[in-house]
Amino acid sequence: MVSGVAYHPRMAEAMIQLRNVHREYHRPDGSVAVAALRGIDLDIERGRYLGIMGQSGSGKSTLMNLLGCLDRPTRGRYLLEGEDVSEHDDEKLSGIRGRRIGFIFQSFHLIPELTVLDNVEVPLFYQGVHRLKRHARARAVLDRVGLSDRLDHRPNQLSGGQQQRVAIARALVGDPSLLLADEPTGNLDTATGESILDLLDALHGEGRTIVMVTHDENMAERCERIVTLRDGLIESDVMKQANRVP
Ligand SMILES: Nc1ncnc2c1ncn2[C@@H]1O[C@H](COP(=O)(O)OP(=O)(O)OP(=O)(O)O)[C@@H](O)[C@H]1O
Ligand SMILES: [Mg+2]
């Protein structure tokens, strides 16, 4: 029997640390067209299921793109698992995306010409993973999302919910520490959307850290903590009672 102090998340460094993060979009002449994020300070704990809400144009997708290393802040710091990625070049960011981040979009962004299995293997292909290992890993995650019987289908032969499951499998295939979902049910009917949210709940239950953008209060109910943006700033940051540290 191992003795010692019980592990407590508060003792660990937050997985994500944003410090005074700004993102401005510029005009071709260099002047500021839009200040989309205007000073974001945010820590996200490992294992957290965080919802991001806010009106259209409040900066949610801009924030997600930064979190997902698809973009860099124009000012401020982003520490991902302790590593400052704010000034990494495109190649370094792409390496981090491949190894540590899974992205799920509202429109599934699958490659129409490729089979389900090949779509899921794409990220591993770019990481230079051996073919046999790619197959095995892609099959395993497709099994996890319930699509083992659709490996040879093309995206247009699948329902919307199935396509989003393929996209989730692709997001999971590199075993990322962070899963980002920008309105993952935005293109799905309510029942299908619920089944996708059930899958995200299960993945969170398995220990994944998830950040999800949603417009929908009911969807946000599933998250443990909800950050609301307004005009590029955090308007509120609410932890559900059940998840508060006593
Ligand atoms: N590439 C871009 N160039 C210029 N402005 C942009 C760009 N992308 C976003 N913006 C602007 O930045 C602001 C924030 O946009 P963002 O897409 O982050 O909002 P959002 O909260 O995701 O909105 P929605 O709910 O409609 O998806 C908006 O005013 C938008 O017009
Ligand atoms: Mg958006």
GROMACS .gro file of C-alpha atoms and ligand atoms in nm:
model
  278
    1MET     CA    1   0.000   0.000   0.000
    2VAL     CA    2   0.144   0.334  -0.108
    3SER     CA    3   0.116   0.603   0.155
    4GLY     CA    4   0.145   0.976   0.108
    5VAL     CA    5  -0.051   1.288   0.041
    6ALA     CA    6  -0.348   1.249  -0.190
    7TYR     CA    7  -0.285   1.398  -0.532
    8HIS     CA    8  -0.456   1.729  -0.563
    9PRO     CA    9  -0.495   1.916  -0.891
   10ARG     CA   10  -0.424   2.245  -0.718
   11MET     CA   11  -0.069   2.124  -0.658
   12ALA     CA   12  -0.006   2.086  -1.029
   13GLU     CA   13   0.079   2.361  -1.273
   14ALA     CA   14  -0.214   2.454  -1.494
   15MET     CA   15  -0.193   2.287  -1.833
   16ILE     CA   16  -0.271   2.613  -2.009
   17GLN     CA   17  -0.161   2.954  -1.890
   18LEU     CA   18  -0.253   3.266  -2.084
   19ARG     CA   19  -0.109   3.594  -1.966
   20ASN     CA   20  -0.241   3.925  -2.099
   21VAL     CA   21  -0.303   3.772  -2.440
   22HIS     CA   22  -0.399   4.005  -2.721
   23ARG     CA   23  -0.484   3.924  -3.081
   24GLU     CA   24  -0.529   4.205  -3.326
   25TYR     CA   25  -0.613   4.159  -3.690
   26HIS     CA   26  -0.436   4.412  -3.910
   27ARG     CA   27  -0.515   4.581  -4.238
   28PRO     CA   28  -0.266   4.543  -4.524
   29ASP     CA   29  -0.120   4.883  -4.428
   30GLY     CA   30  -0.046   4.748  -4.078
   31SER     CA   31  -0.313   4.945  -3.892
   32VAL     CA   32  -0.535   4.756  -3.647
   33ALA     CA   33  -0.863   4.653  -3.805
   34VAL     CA   34  -1.004   4.449  -3.516
   35ALA     CA   35  -0.881   4.394  -3.162
   36ALA     CA   36  -1.033   4.046  -3.126
   37LEU     CA   37  -0.871   3.962  -2.789
   38ARG     CA   38  -0.778   4.248  -2.560
   39GLY     CA   39  -0.594   4.104  -2.262
   40ILE     CA   40  -0.692   3.749  -2.167
   41ASP     CA   41  -0.562   3.592  -1.845
   42LEU     CA   42  -0.671   3.232  -1.817
   43ASP     CA   43  -0.546   2.914  -1.651
   44ILE     CA   44  -0.695   2.581  -1.752
   45GLU     CA   45  -0.631   2.279  -1.532
   46ARG     CA   46  -0.533   1.941  -1.673
   47GLY     CA   47  -0.837   1.718  -1.703
   48ARG     CA   48  -1.083   2.009  -1.703
   49TYR     CA   49  -1.391   2.025  -1.929
   50LEU     CA   50  -1.416   2.395  -2.005
   51GLY     CA   51  -1.687   2.570  -2.203
   52ILE     CA   52  -1.634   2.900  -2.383
   53MET     CA   53  -1.940   3.111  -2.449
   54GLY     CA   54  -2.007   3.464  -2.572
   55GLN     CA   55  -2.183   3.651  -2.848
   56SER     CA   56  -2.087   3.620  -3.209
   57GLY     CA   57  -1.769   3.819  -3.266
   58SER     CA   58  -1.664   3.813  -2.899
   59GLY     CA   59  -1.338   3.631  -2.983
   60LYS     CA   60  -1.416   3.263  -2.911
   61SER     CA   61  -1.271   3.119  -3.230
   62THR     CA   62  -0.975   3.354  -3.213
   63LEU     CA   63  -0.904   3.223  -2.864
   64MET     CA   64  -0.946   2.862  -2.975
   65ASN     CA   65  -0.705   2.914  -3.264
   66LEU     CA   66  -0.448   3.046  -3.019
   67LEU     CA   67  -0.505   2.760  -2.774
   68GLY     CA   68  -0.472   2.516  -3.063
   69CYS     CA   69  -0.146   2.671  -3.185
   70LEU     CA   70  -0.304   2.754  -3.520
   71ASP     CA   71  -0.219   3.117  -3.451
   72ARG     CA   72   0.000   3.330  -3.226
   73PRO     CA   73  -0.090   3.616  -2.992
   74THR     CA   74   0.012   3.961  -3.111
   75ARG     CA   75   0.099   4.035  -2.747
   76GLY     CA   76   0.115   3.834  -2.424
   77ARG     CA   77   0.225   3.484  -2.329
   78TYR     CA   78   0.085   3.137  -2.388
   79LEU     CA   79   0.235   2.857  -2.184
   80LEU     CA   80   0.122   2.510  -2.286
   81GLU     CA   81   0.231   2.244  -2.037
   82GLY     CA   82   0.491   2.488  -1.912
   83GLU     CA   83   0.637   2.563  -2.255
   84ASP     CA   84   0.612   2.917  -2.386
   85VAL     CA   85   0.473   2.877  -2.738
   86SER     CA   86   0.386   3.244  -2.797
   87GLU     CA   87   0.677   3.309  -3.028
   88HIS     CA   88   0.727   2.971  -3.188
   89ASP     CA   89   0.758   2.973  -3.567
   90ASP     CA   90   0.508   2.790  -3.788
   91GLU     CA   91   0.711   2.472  -3.800
   92LYS     CA   92   0.740   2.446  -3.422
   93LEU     CA   93   0.370   2.524  -3.379
   94SER     CA   94   0.279   2.260  -3.630
   95GLY     CA   95   0.488   2.007  -3.440
   96ILE     CA   96   0.307   2.094  -3.118
   97ARG     CA   97  -0.032   2.065  -3.286
   98GLY     CA   98   0.055   1.723  -3.420
   99ARG     CA   99   0.175   1.583  -3.090
  100ARG     CA  100  -0.041   1.750  -2.830
  101ILE     CA  101  -0.361   1.897  -2.971
  102GLY     CA  102  -0.671   1.751  -3.129
  103PHE     CA  103  -0.907   1.992  -3.305
  104ILE     CA  104  -1.278   1.934  -3.376
  105PHE     CA  105  -1.453   2.192  -3.595
  106GLN     CA  106  -1.816   2.269  -3.668
  107SER     CA  107  -1.767   2.170  -4.031
  108PHE     CA  108  -1.585   1.845  -4.013
  109HIS     CA  109  -1.296   1.926  -4.248
  110LEU     CA  110  -1.260   1.570  -4.373
  111ILE     CA  111  -1.083   1.502  -4.702
  112PRO     CA  112  -1.356   1.386  -4.945
  113GLU     CA  113  -1.126   1.171  -5.161
  114LEU     CA  114  -0.995   0.966  -4.868
  115THR     CA  115  -1.160   0.677  -4.687
  116VAL     CA  116  -1.257   0.706  -4.323
  117LEU     CA  117  -0.948   0.511  -4.220
  118ASP     CA  118  -0.716   0.725  -4.433
  119ASN     CA  119  -0.871   1.048  -4.304
  120VAL     CA  120  -0.797   0.943  -3.949
  121GLU     CA  121  -0.442   0.844  -4.038
  122VAL     CA  122  -0.355   1.183  -4.190
  123PRO     CA  123  -0.210   1.343  -3.873
  124LEU     CA  124   0.007   1.037  -3.810
  125PHE     CA  125   0.123   1.042  -4.171
  126TYR     CA  126   0.255   1.395  -4.120
  127GLN     CA  127   0.428   1.284  -3.802
  128GLY     CA  128   0.609   1.017  -3.999
  129VAL     CA  129   0.451   0.727  -3.811
  130HIS     CA  130   0.503   0.388  -3.978
  131ARG     CA  131   0.216   0.261  -4.192
  132LEU     CA  132   0.132  -0.044  -3.981
  133LYS     CA  133   0.132   0.160  -3.664
  134ARG     CA  134  -0.087   0.424  -3.834
  135HIS     CA  135  -0.340   0.159  -3.934
  136ALA     CA  136  -0.350   0.005  -3.589
  137ARG     CA  137  -0.387   0.336  -3.410
  138ALA     CA  138  -0.654   0.467  -3.653
  139ARG     CA  139  -0.854   0.145  -3.624
  140ALA     CA  140  -0.841   0.167  -3.246
  141VAL     CA  141  -0.975   0.524  -3.230
  142LEU     CA  142  -1.240   0.452  -3.494
  143ASP     CA  143  -1.348   0.162  -3.279
  144ARG     CA  144  -1.357   0.399  -2.981
  145VAL     CA  145  -1.601   0.632  -3.162
  146GLY     CA  146  -1.814   0.343  -3.286
  147LEU     CA  147  -1.722   0.342  -3.655
  148SER     CA  148  -1.538   0.013  -3.697
  149ASP     CA  149  -1.782  -0.088  -3.969
  150ARG     CA  150  -1.723   0.222  -4.185
  151LEU     CA  151  -1.347   0.213  -4.241
  152ASP     CA  152  -1.365   0.203  -4.622
  153HIS     CA  153  -1.645   0.457  -4.665
  154ARG     CA  154  -1.590   0.805  -4.800
  155PRO     CA  155  -1.710   1.106  -4.599
  156ASN     CA  156  -2.003   1.170  -4.837
  157GLN     CA  157  -2.131   0.819  -4.764
  158LEU     CA  158  -2.170   0.902  -4.396
  159SER     CA  159  -2.428   1.093  -4.193
  160GLY     CA  160  -2.329   1.425  -4.035
  161GLY     CA  161  -2.295   1.264  -3.693
  162GLN     CA  162  -2.077   0.988  -3.835
  163GLN     CA  163  -1.860   1.245  -4.011
  164GLN     CA  164  -1.811   1.430  -3.685
  165ARG     CA  165  -1.715   1.098  -3.520
  166VAL     CA  166  -1.450   1.051  -3.787
  167ALA     CA  167  -1.326   1.402  -3.712
  168ILE     CA  168  -1.315   1.318  -3.341
  169ALA     CA  169  -1.125   0.998  -3.415
  170ARG     CA  170  -0.879   1.201  -3.623
  171ALA     CA  171  -0.844   1.446  -3.332
  172LEU     CA  172  -0.773   1.156  -3.095
  173VAL     CA  173  -0.537   0.955  -3.311
  174GLY     CA  174  -0.220   1.128  -3.193
  175ASP     CA  175  -0.327   1.081  -2.829
  176PRO     CA  176  -0.331   1.458  -2.764
  177SER     CA  177  -0.324   1.604  -2.417
  178LEU     CA  178  -0.570   1.875  -2.521
  179LEU     CA  179  -0.892   1.838  -2.719
  180LEU     CA  180  -1.043   2.158  -2.865
  181ALA     CA  181  -1.394   2.167  -3.007
  182ASP     CA  182  -1.532   2.482  -3.176
  183GLU     CA  183  -1.912   2.440  -3.192
  184PRO     CA  184  -1.880   2.067  -3.257
  185THR     CA  185  -2.255   2.016  -3.292
  186GLY     CA  186  -2.328   2.333  -3.490
  187ASN     CA  187  -2.405   2.142  -3.809
  188LEU     CA  188  -2.596   1.856  -3.646
  189ASP     CA  189  -2.957   1.802  -3.545
  190THR     CA  190  -3.031   1.799  -3.173
  191ALA     CA  191  -3.033   1.423  -3.118
  192THR     CA  192  -2.713   1.368  -3.317
  193GLY     CA  193  -2.553   1.661  -3.139
  194GLU     CA  194  -2.640   1.503  -2.804
  195SER     CA  195  -2.469   1.179  -2.904
  196ILE     CA  196  -2.154   1.373  -2.997
  197LEU     CA  197  -2.167   1.549  -2.660
  198ASP     CA  198  -2.209   1.211  -2.490
  199LEU     CA  199  -1.891   1.100  -2.664
  200LEU     CA  200  -1.707   1.413  -2.546
  201ASP     CA  201  -1.837   1.348  -2.192
  202ALA     CA  202  -1.697   0.996  -2.209
  203LEU     CA  203  -1.361   1.119  -2.337
  204HIS     CA  204  -1.350   1.368  -2.052
  205GLY     CA  205  -1.432   1.083  -1.814
  206GLU     CA  206  -1.127   0.903  -1.949
  207GLY     CA  207  -0.913   1.197  -1.839
  208ARG     CA  208  -0.896   1.417  -2.149
  209THR     CA  209  -0.874   1.794  -2.113
  210ILE     CA  210  -1.145   1.948  -2.330
  211VAL     CA  211  -1.218   2.307  -2.428
  212MET     CA  212  -1.544   2.350  -2.617
  213VAL     CA  213  -1.700   2.662  -2.771
  214THR     CA  214  -2.076   2.667  -2.768
  215HIS     CA  215  -2.361   2.913  -2.813
  216ASP     CA  216  -2.598   2.680  -2.636
  217GLU     CA  217  -2.667   2.700  -2.260
  218ASN     CA  218  -2.780   2.337  -2.250
  219MET     CA  219  -2.457   2.220  -2.407
  220ALA     CA  220  -2.255   2.435  -2.172
  221GLU     CA  221  -2.430   2.260  -1.883
  222ARG     CA  222  -2.213   1.959  -1.954
  223CYS     CA  223  -1.894   2.156  -1.890
  224GLU     CA  224  -1.740   2.187  -1.546
  225ARG     CA  225  -1.640   2.547  -1.590
  226ILE     CA  226  -1.769   2.817  -1.821
  227VAL     CA  227  -1.573   3.119  -1.941
  228THR     CA  228  -1.777   3.387  -2.115
  229LEU     CA  229  -1.613   3.635  -2.350
  230ARG     CA  230  -1.738   3.980  -2.434
  231ASP     CA  231  -1.564   4.208  -2.682
  232GLY     CA  232  -1.235   4.024  -2.652
  233LEU     CA  233  -1.227   4.012  -2.272
  234ILE     CA  234  -1.334   3.757  -2.012
  235GLU     CA  235  -1.668   3.871  -1.878
  236SER     CA  236  -1.721   3.582  -1.637
  237ASP     CA  237  -1.552   3.259  -1.533
  238VAL     CA  238  -1.778   3.021  -1.346
  239MET     CA  239  -1.690   2.686  -1.190
  240LYS     CA  240  -1.983   2.457  -1.123
  241GLN     CA  241  -2.042   2.400  -0.755
  242ALA     CA  242  -1.971   2.026  -0.775
  243ASN     CA  243  -1.622   2.088  -0.914
  244ARG     CA  244  -1.514   2.351  -0.666
  245VAL     CA  245  -1.225   2.273  -0.441
  246PRO     CA  246  -1.364   2.245  -0.087
  247LIG     N1  247  -0.892   3.677  -4.007
  247LIG     C1  248  -0.954   3.784  -3.956
  247LIG     N2  249  -0.927   3.909  -4.001
  247LIG     C2  250  -0.989   4.018  -3.949
  247LIG     N3  251  -1.077   4.012  -3.850
  247LIG     C3  252  -1.109   3.891  -3.800
  247LIG     C4  253  -1.050   3.771  -3.849
  247LIG     N4  254  -1.100   3.666  -3.781
  247LIG     C5  255  -1.186   3.719  -3.692
  247LIG     N5  256  -1.192   3.854  -3.702
  247LIG     C6  257  -1.273   3.946  -3.621
  247LIG     O1  258  -1.238   3.925  -3.485
  247LIG     C7  259  -1.353   3.928  -3.401
  247LIG     C8  260  -1.363   3.797  -3.325
  247LIG     O2  261  -1.392   3.693  -3.417
  247LIG     P1  262  -1.412   3.540  -3.376
  247LIG     O3  263  -1.421   3.462  -3.499
  247LIG     O4  264  -1.307   3.506  -3.277
  247LIG     O5  265  -1.554   3.550  -3.301
  247LIG     P2  266  -1.645   3.432  -3.241
  247LIG     O6  267  -1.671   3.466  -3.099
  247LIG     O7  268  -1.584   3.300  -3.271
  247LIG     O8  269  -1.780   3.451  -3.323
  247LIG     P3  270  -1.887   3.340  -3.376
  247LIG     O9  271  -1.972   3.306  -3.256
  247LIG    O10  272  -1.965   3.414  -3.478
  247LIG    O11  273  -1.813   3.223  -3.432
  247LIG     C9  274  -1.469   3.957  -3.492
  247LIG    O12  275  -1.497   4.096  -3.486
  247LIG    C10  276  -1.421   3.918  -3.630
  247LIG    O13  277  -1.481   3.994  -3.730
  248MG      MG  278  -1.644   3.136  -3.389
   0.00000   0.00000   0.00000
